[in-house]
Tab-separated table of C-alpha atoms in Angstrom:
chain	number	residue	atom	x	y	z
A	1	MET	CA	10.855	4.124	-8.181
A	2	LEU	CA	13.729	1.359	-8.713
A	3	ALA	CA	16.503	3.719	-9.889
A	4	LEU	CA	15.309	6.755	-7.293
A	5	GLU	CA	15.183	4.704	-4.207
A	6	PRO	CA	19.266	4.429	-4.005
A	7	VAL	CA	19.083	8.344	-4.051
A	8	SER	CA	16.361	9.052	-1.732
A	9	GLU	CA	18.642	6.379	0.479
A	10	THR	CA	21.822	8.464	0.319
A	11	ILE	CA	19.973	12.257	1.441
A	12	ALA	CA	17.996	10.560	3.965
A	13	ASP	CA	17.890	11.555	7.681
A	14	CYS	CA	19.793	8.932	9.257
A	15	GLN	CA	17.204	8.250	11.894
A	16	ALA	CA	14.521	8.458	9.536
A	17	TYR	CA	12.806	4.470	9.515
A	18	GLY	CA	9.520	4.894	7.640
A	19	PHE	CA	9.016	3.400	4.173
A	20	ARG	CA	12.405	2.315	3.786
A	21	PRO	CA	14.308	-0.823	2.736
A	22	LYS	CA	15.203	-2.744	6.070
A	23	ARG	CA	13.702	-0.485	8.578
A	24	SER	CA	11.130	-0.595	10.783
A	25	CYS	CA	9.151	0.627	13.418
A	26	ALA	CA	11.094	-1.219	16.042
A	27	ASP	CA	13.856	0.500	14.841
A	28	ALA	CA	12.145	4.219	15.658
A	29	ILE	CA	11.216	2.865	19.113
A	30	GLU	CA	14.752	1.459	19.825
A	31	GLN	CA	16.300	5.050	18.522
A	32	CYS	CA	13.930	6.553	21.384
A	33	PHE	CA	15.477	4.029	24.385
A	34	ARG	CA	18.760	4.886	23.422
A	35	ILE	CA	18.506	8.741	23.265
A	36	LEU	CA	16.036	8.668	26.282
A	37	ALA	CA	16.685	5.808	28.828
A	38	VAL	CA	20.004	5.887	29.766
A	39	GLY	CA	22.168	9.011	31.637
A	40	ASN	CA	21.303	12.403	31.469
A	41	ARG	CA	18.988	12.689	28.585
A	42	ALA	CA	16.695	14.809	27.495
A	43	GLN	CA	13.180	15.375	29.797
A	44	TRP	CA	11.249	17.098	27.125
A	45	VAL	CA	9.914	15.888	23.726
A	46	LEU	CA	8.333	17.587	20.918
A	47	GLU	CA	5.629	15.547	19.294
A	48	GLY	CA	5.157	16.494	15.971
A	49	ASP	CA	2.993	15.108	12.981
A	50	ILE	CA	2.528	16.552	9.426
A	51	LYS	CA	-1.018	17.912	8.601
A	52	ALA	CA	-2.218	15.588	5.430
A	53	CYS	CA	1.551	14.972	4.406
A	54	PHE	CA	0.791	12.658	1.677
A	55	ASP	CA	-2.111	15.605	-0.042
A	56	GLU	CA	-0.350	18.460	0.573
A	57	ILE	CA	3.564	17.928	-0.729
A	58	ASP	CA	3.932	21.369	-2.940
A	59	HIS	CA	4.169	19.478	-6.711
A	60	GLN	CA	6.901	22.411	-7.763
A	61	TRP	CA	9.365	21.601	-4.675
A	62	LEU	CA	8.864	17.624	-6.090
A	63	LEU	CA	9.964	18.523	-9.827
A	64	ASN	CA	12.829	20.962	-8.595
A	65	ASN	CA	14.159	18.678	-6.282
A	66	VAL	CA	13.169	15.034	-7.404
A	67	PRO	CA	16.521	13.669	-9.695
A	68	MET	CA	14.966	12.177	-12.274
A	69	ASP	CA	12.699	13.264	-15.271
A	70	LYS	CA	10.858	16.240	-15.014
A	71	SER	CA	7.908	14.752	-17.793
A	72	ILE	CA	7.040	11.842	-16.116
A	73	LEU	CA	7.271	12.978	-12.788
A	74	SER	CA	4.635	15.599	-13.681
A	75	LYS	CA	2.497	13.063	-15.416
A	76	TRP	CA	2.377	11.318	-12.362
A	77	LEU	CA	1.604	13.920	-10.224
A	78	ASN	CA	-1.171	16.015	-12.237
A	79	ALA	CA	-2.426	12.554	-13.275
A	80	GLY	CA	-5.574	12.799	-11.018
A	81	PHE	CA	-7.720	10.133	-9.800
A	82	VAL	CA	-11.266	8.253	-10.695
A	83	ASP	CA	-14.117	7.570	-8.162
A	84	LYS	CA	-17.173	6.098	-8.860
A	85	GLY	CA	-16.646	7.167	-12.711
A	86	GLN	CA	-15.689	10.749	-11.700
A	87	LEU	CA	-12.075	12.201	-12.439
A	88	PHE	CA	-11.038	14.651	-9.319
A	89	PRO	CA	-7.739	16.952	-10.075
A	90	THR	CA	-4.376	16.104	-8.174
A	91	ASN	CA	-3.081	19.504	-7.498
A	92	ALA	CA	-0.725	18.759	-4.293
A	93	GLY	CA	0.691	15.845	-3.088
A	94	THR	CA	1.933	12.322	-4.322
A	95	PRO	CA	0.018	9.680	-5.877
A	96	GLN	CA	-2.382	7.687	-3.780
A	97	GLY	CA	-1.243	4.296	-3.075
A	98	GLY	CA	1.446	5.194	-5.758
A	99	ILE	CA	4.201	2.558	-5.251
A	100	ILE	CA	6.290	5.813	-5.553
A	101	SER	CA	5.117	7.919	-3.116
A	102	PRO	CA	6.914	6.542	-0.080
A	103	THR	CA	10.287	7.809	-1.398
A	104	LEU	CA	9.150	11.141	-2.187
A	105	LEU	CA	7.911	11.701	0.978
A	106	THR	CA	11.465	10.761	2.072
A	107	ILE	CA	13.166	12.643	-0.246
A	108	THR	CA	10.660	15.854	0.942
A	109	LEU	CA	11.386	15.705	4.215
A	110	ALA	CA	15.100	14.402	3.642
A	111	GLY	CA	17.632	17.575	5.699
A	112	LEU	CA	15.472	18.354	8.422
A	113	GLU	CA	17.756	16.317	11.262
A	114	HIS	CA	21.014	18.645	9.759
A	115	ALA	CA	18.490	22.010	9.800
A	116	ILE	CA	17.757	21.257	13.060
A	117	LYS	CA	21.218	20.034	15.002
A	118	SER	CA	22.868	22.583	12.478
A	119	ALA	CA	20.854	25.736	14.365
A	120	THR	CA	21.340	23.939	18.041
A	121	LYS	CA	24.357	23.148	20.797
A	122	GLN	CA	25.183	20.166	22.194
A	123	GLN	CA	24.045	21.108	25.114
A	124	ASP	CA	20.651	20.932	23.658
A	125	LYS	CA	20.464	17.554	23.687
A	126	ILE	CA	18.606	17.381	20.311
A	127	ASN	CA	17.544	14.806	18.962
A	128	LEU	CA	14.613	13.700	16.016
A	129	VAL	CA	13.211	10.194	15.666
A	130	THR	CA	10.823	10.362	12.231
A	131	TYR	CA	8.612	8.140	10.756
A	132	ALA	CA	7.005	8.859	7.664
A	133	ASP	CA	4.781	12.191	8.698
A	134	ASP	CA	5.624	11.387	12.468
A	135	PHE	CA	8.326	12.243	14.376
A	136	ILE	CA	9.253	12.799	17.799
A	137	ILE	CA	12.044	15.730	18.829
A	138	THR	CA	14.030	15.399	22.674
A	139	GLY	CA	15.438	18.653	24.471
A	140	ALA	CA	17.108	19.829	26.880
A	141	SER	CA	13.977	22.836	28.055
A	142	LYS	CA	10.658	22.986	26.565
A	143	GLU	CA	11.845	26.473	25.414
A	144	ILE	CA	14.546	25.375	23.317
A	145	LEU	CA	11.798	23.081	21.600
A	146	GLU	CA	9.078	25.544	21.518
A	147	ASN	CA	11.091	28.655	20.581
A	148	THR	CA	14.114	27.389	18.497
A	149	VAL	CA	12.986	23.815	17.154
A	150	LYS	CA	9.743	24.056	16.103
A	151	PRO	CA	10.076	27.260	14.155
A	152	ILE	CA	13.074	25.449	11.976
A	153	VAL	CA	10.639	22.612	11.000
A	154	GLU	CA	7.546	25.348	10.596
A	155	GLU	CA	9.587	26.489	8.218
A	156	LEU	CA	11.720	24.032	6.177
A	157	ILE	CA	8.174	22.059	5.506
A	158	LYS	CA	6.347	25.411	4.396
A	159	ILE	CA	8.916	25.361	1.788
A	160	ARG	CA	7.719	21.803	0.462
A	161	GLY	CA	4.076	22.875	0.913
A	162	LEU	CA	3.430	21.134	4.384
A	163	GLU	CA	2.195	22.450	7.873
A	164	LEU	CA	2.670	21.130	11.168
A	165	SER	CA	-0.599	19.280	13.062
A	166	THR	CA	-2.059	22.374	15.644
A	167	GLU	CA	-4.115	19.898	17.780
A	168	LYS	CA	-1.538	16.478	17.268
A	169	THR	CA	1.970	18.886	17.361
A	170	ILE	CA	2.293	18.989	21.076
A	171	ILE	CA	5.473	19.238	23.735
A	172	THR	CA	4.963	16.661	26.862
A	173	HIS	CA	7.526	15.983	29.687
A	174	ILE	CA	9.116	12.724	29.639
A	175	ASP	CA	7.882	11.776	33.130
A	176	LYS	CA	4.465	12.323	31.881
A	177	GLY	CA	4.986	10.118	28.515
A	178	PHE	CA	3.900	10.499	25.079
A	179	ASP	CA	2.496	7.607	21.993
A	180	PHE	CA	4.586	6.768	19.206
A	181	LEU	CA	3.926	4.814	16.941
A	182	GLY	CA	1.733	2.696	18.956
A	183	PHE	CA	3.858	2.287	21.699
A	184	ASN	CA	3.915	4.772	24.821
A	185	VAL	CA	7.178	5.734	25.930
A	186	ARG	CA	7.615	7.178	29.429
A	187	LYS	CA	9.730	7.813	32.725
A	188	TYR	CA	8.751	6.521	35.666
A	189	ASN	CA	11.108	7.314	38.977
A	190	GLY	CA	13.619	8.394	36.318
A	191	LYS	CA	13.550	4.359	34.388
A	192	LEU	CA	12.267	4.477	31.124
A	193	LEU	CA	9.713	1.981	30.205
A	194	ILE	CA	8.199	1.295	26.333
A	195	LYS	CA	4.857	-0.534	26.103
A	196	PRO	CA	1.842	-0.790	24.146
A	197	ALA	CA	0.112	2.442	24.268
A	198	LYS	CA	-3.477	2.129	25.981
A	199	LYS	CA	-5.615	3.166	23.311
A	200	ASN	CA	-4.241	0.802	20.788
A	201	VAL	CA	-4.851	-2.087	23.179
A	202	LEU	CA	-8.394	-1.462	23.637
A	203	ALA	CA	-8.596	-0.639	20.192
A	204	PHE	CA	-7.627	-4.342	19.296
A	205	LEU	CA	-9.539	-5.607	22.007
A	206	GLU	CA	-12.907	-4.257	20.138
A	207	ASN	CA	-11.844	-5.081	16.974
A	208	ILE	CA	-11.329	-9.155	18.515
A	209	ARG	CA	-14.631	-8.669	20.159
A	210	THR	CA	-16.097	-7.278	16.508
A	211	ILE	CA	-14.852	-10.211	14.729
A	212	ILE	CA	-16.473	-13.330	17.833
A	213	LYS	CA	-19.466	-11.622	17.948
A	214	GLN	CA	-19.834	-11.323	14.204
A	215	ASN	CA	-18.775	-15.218	13.655
A	216	ALA	CA	-21.150	-16.172	17.011
A	217	THR	CA	-22.674	-19.264	15.062
A	218	ALA	CA	-19.200	-19.880	13.147
A	219	LYS	CA	-17.360	-23.687	13.658
A	220	THR	CA	-14.588	-22.677	16.509
A	221	GLU	CA	-11.685	-23.974	13.981
A	222	ASN	CA	-12.668	-21.352	11.400
A	223	LEU	CA	-13.190	-18.326	14.301
A	224	ILE	CA	-9.420	-19.776	15.459
A	225	HIS	CA	-8.164	-18.927	11.924
A	226	LEU	CA	-9.557	-15.505	12.060
A	227	LEU	CA	-8.213	-14.736	15.475
A	228	ASN	CA	-5.018	-16.332	15.546
A	229	PRO	CA	-3.097	-14.071	12.620
A	230	LYS	CA	-4.407	-11.123	14.460
A	231	ILE	CA	-3.533	-12.278	17.679
A	232	LYS	CA	-0.152	-13.000	16.605
A	233	GLY	CA	0.629	-10.243	14.414
A	234	TRP	CA	-0.296	-8.080	17.432
A	235	ALA	CA	1.668	-9.532	19.756
A	236	ASN	CA	4.990	-10.234	17.277
A	237	TYR	CA	4.487	-6.223	16.639
A	238	TYR	CA	5.244	-5.691	20.531
A	239	ARG	CA	7.296	-8.553	21.372
A	240	HIS	CA	10.082	-5.700	21.612
A	241	ALA	CA	8.479	-3.901	24.603
A	242	VAL	CA	7.537	-4.397	28.018
A	243	SER	CA	4.471	-6.133	27.430
A	244	SER	CA	4.400	-9.376	29.019
A	245	LYS	CA	1.656	-7.937	32.407
A	246	ILE	CA	-0.572	-6.292	29.350
A	247	PHE	CA	-0.230	-9.789	27.316
A	248	GLY	CA	-1.835	-11.135	30.184
A	249	MET	CA	-3.951	-9.019	30.396
A	250	VAL	CA	-5.434	-9.152	26.656
A	251	ASP	CA	-5.337	-13.302	26.902
A	252	HIS	CA	-7.796	-13.112	30.062
A	253	GLU	CA	-9.762	-10.181	27.770
A	254	ILE	CA	-10.247	-12.785	24.549
A	255	HIS	CA	-11.009	-15.404	26.756
A	256	GLN	CA	-13.620	-13.709	28.619
A	257	ALA	CA	-15.524	-12.375	24.908
A	258	LEU	CA	-14.387	-16.083	23.877
A	259	ARG	CA	-17.613	-17.603	26.107
A	260	ARG	CA	-20.185	-17.063	23.482
A	261	HIS	CA	-23.021	-19.370	25.298
A	262	PRO	CA	-24.873	-16.971	27.744
A	263	ASN	CA	-27.303	-19.447	28.109
A	264	LYS	CA	-25.253	-21.890	29.059
A	265	SER	CA	-23.469	-22.885	31.888
A	266	SER	CA	-20.064	-22.063	32.884
A	267	GLY	CA	-18.825	-25.286	33.187
A	268	TRP	CA	-20.868	-26.410	29.778
A	269	VAL	CA	-18.717	-23.653	28.222
A	270	ASP	CA	-15.437	-24.627	29.684
A	271	LYS	CA	-15.860	-28.501	28.822
A	272	ALA	CA	-17.091	-27.948	24.648
A	273	TYR	CA	-14.402	-25.156	24.224
A	274	PHE	CA	-11.357	-25.086	26.679
A	275	CYS	CA	-9.108	-27.197	27.487
A	276	ASN	CA	-4.988	-28.017	29.398
A	277	VAL	CA	-2.103	-28.011	27.514
A	278	GLU	CA	1.289	-27.995	29.146
A	279	HIS	CA	-1.143	-26.960	32.450
A	280	ASP	CA	-2.603	-24.611	30.975
A	281	ASN	CA	-6.235	-25.157	32.032
A	282	TRP	CA	-7.688	-22.503	29.122
A	283	VAL	CA	-7.087	-23.120	26.391
A	284	PHE	CA	-9.718	-22.213	23.339
A	285	ASN	CA	-9.190	-25.080	21.095
A	286	ALA	CA	-10.712	-27.279	18.245
A	287	GLY	CA	-10.274	-30.344	16.571
A	288	TYR	CA	-10.042	-30.679	13.106
A	289	LYS	CA	-9.610	-33.053	10.174
A	290	PRO	CA	-7.320	-30.935	7.501
A	291	LYS	CA	-6.789	-32.331	4.026
A	292	SER	CA	-4.246	-34.603	5.218
A	293	GLY	CA	-6.872	-36.628	7.278
A	294	ARG	CA	-4.806	-36.341	10.408
A	295	TYR	CA	-6.570	-35.440	13.368
A	296	HIS	CA	-5.479	-32.221	15.121
A	297	LEU	CA	-5.839	-29.668	17.844
A	298	LEU	CA	-6.312	-26.139	17.223
A	299	SER	CA	-5.839	-23.893	19.476
A	300	LEU	CA	-6.521	-20.013	19.658
A	301	TYR	CA	-2.803	-18.394	19.969
A	302	LYS	CA	-1.738	-16.593	23.190
A	303	THR	CA	-0.211	-13.501	23.423
A	304	HIS	CA	1.307	-14.439	26.484
A	305	THR	CA	2.964	-17.317	24.844
A	306	THR	CA	5.298	-14.720	22.793
A	307	LYS	CA	8.854	-13.969	23.785
A	308	ILE	CA	10.022	-10.754	25.094
A	309	ILE	CA	13.553	-10.191	23.337
A	310	ARG	CA	15.183	-7.032	22.820
A	311	HIS	CA	15.320	-5.659	19.216
A	312	VAL	CA	18.903	-4.841	17.782
A	313	LYS	CA	18.609	-1.394	15.939
A	314	ILE	CA	19.912	-0.932	12.654
A	315	LYS	CA	22.675	1.388	12.289
A	316	ALA	CA	21.527	4.998	11.499
A	317	SER	CA	24.505	5.162	8.040
A	318	ALA	CA	23.924	1.939	7.369
A	319	ASN	CA	22.062	1.883	3.470
A	320	PRO	CA	21.480	-1.218	1.914
A	321	TYR	CA	22.918	0.622	-1.804
A	322	ASN	CA	26.227	1.306	-0.679
A	323	PRO	CA	28.632	-2.233	-1.062
A	324	GLU	CA	30.046	-0.559	2.078
A	325	TYR	CA	27.272	-2.678	4.199
A	326	THR	CA	26.839	-5.449	2.285
A	327	GLU	CA	28.501	-7.948	4.650
A	328	TYR	CA	26.761	-6.081	7.160
A	329	PHE	CA	23.200	-6.390	6.192
A	330	ARG	CA	24.033	-10.268	5.269
A	331	LYS	CA	24.890	-10.685	9.088
A	332	ARG	CA	21.970	-8.817	9.984
A	333	GLU	CA	18.962	-10.816	8.079
A	334	LEU	CA	21.282	-14.336	9.014
A	335	SER	CA	20.800	-13.078	12.739
A	336	LYS	CA	17.195	-12.598	12.562
A	337	LYS	CA	16.464	-16.166	10.724
A	338	ILE	CA	18.798	-17.941	13.482
A	339	ASN	CA	16.221	-15.654	16.228
A	340	LYS	CA	12.952	-16.620	14.715
A	341	GLN	CA	14.301	-19.960	14.448
A	342	ILE	CA	14.833	-20.213	17.720
A	343	THR	CA	11.821	-18.551	18.377
A	344	LEU	CA	9.435	-20.875	16.839
A	345	SER	CA	10.871	-24.135	18.343
A	346	MET	CA	10.494	-22.692	22.017
């Protein structure tokens, strides 16, 4: 994998972001904003999903096209897997959980962007954004996406043993919006807004409520230790989007779920679990003494305290294995560290 990744990074599509070093979901979402928000942009979007992608990649295609020792690759691909003491064959696809599988997928999907743009014109407003086996393609009309772009995608991935999911591959107008990587991308009266997707918000809240119910008798400090990493991680994922109102709603729903004593009065619950911190009267907290022996006020993280900042997208052509970009990545990492320090100090 260490030898193959520089090759995959060199041949990968510029607008592919999944499972690649120095790239993230935030880069893919920022690219969506760039190609859909400003000026006379495309109004139609093909939402694509490749069915069982990692499970179905054709072995022979990989052996013919992946530039590595063929005997080693063949052994990896055909090793099979063991479940409950039984050996199952692997006649297609890449190793489940294998460290090289994401790199093999990057090579498998390389060339999709070039194939589409070569067959279309500038006025078709074709733009592709890929994250692993999920992708979106913009177009000037529904017809160009349906009759030209989609058949190109289907033909290219068919050669590699793959096919599109008929249920998840649809064409949508930007005014109706679409979900991508947990975000909802939609235009409201001509203005593009990218927000946390509703189903992802509901799934997150359901997970938080389940944790609270399963730990109904746990110490408050233990419950906070369980919840804080999940809440912080979820909020940080959406900190580059239009998330402020949703963060406020999420905090309210978590607050309601934390009122764990139905037989006690609201006043008793408020006094037992909530306190005032910097003009916020509803901070779920616990006082405890860690190993240091000093008394600490441990409080539940609130998503609305997460600073909303615009993500600086990686250059589409940037390759961490190309010496030409060494200084670019050094400055980018330094900028990230500075921004993190500023955020933590607020």
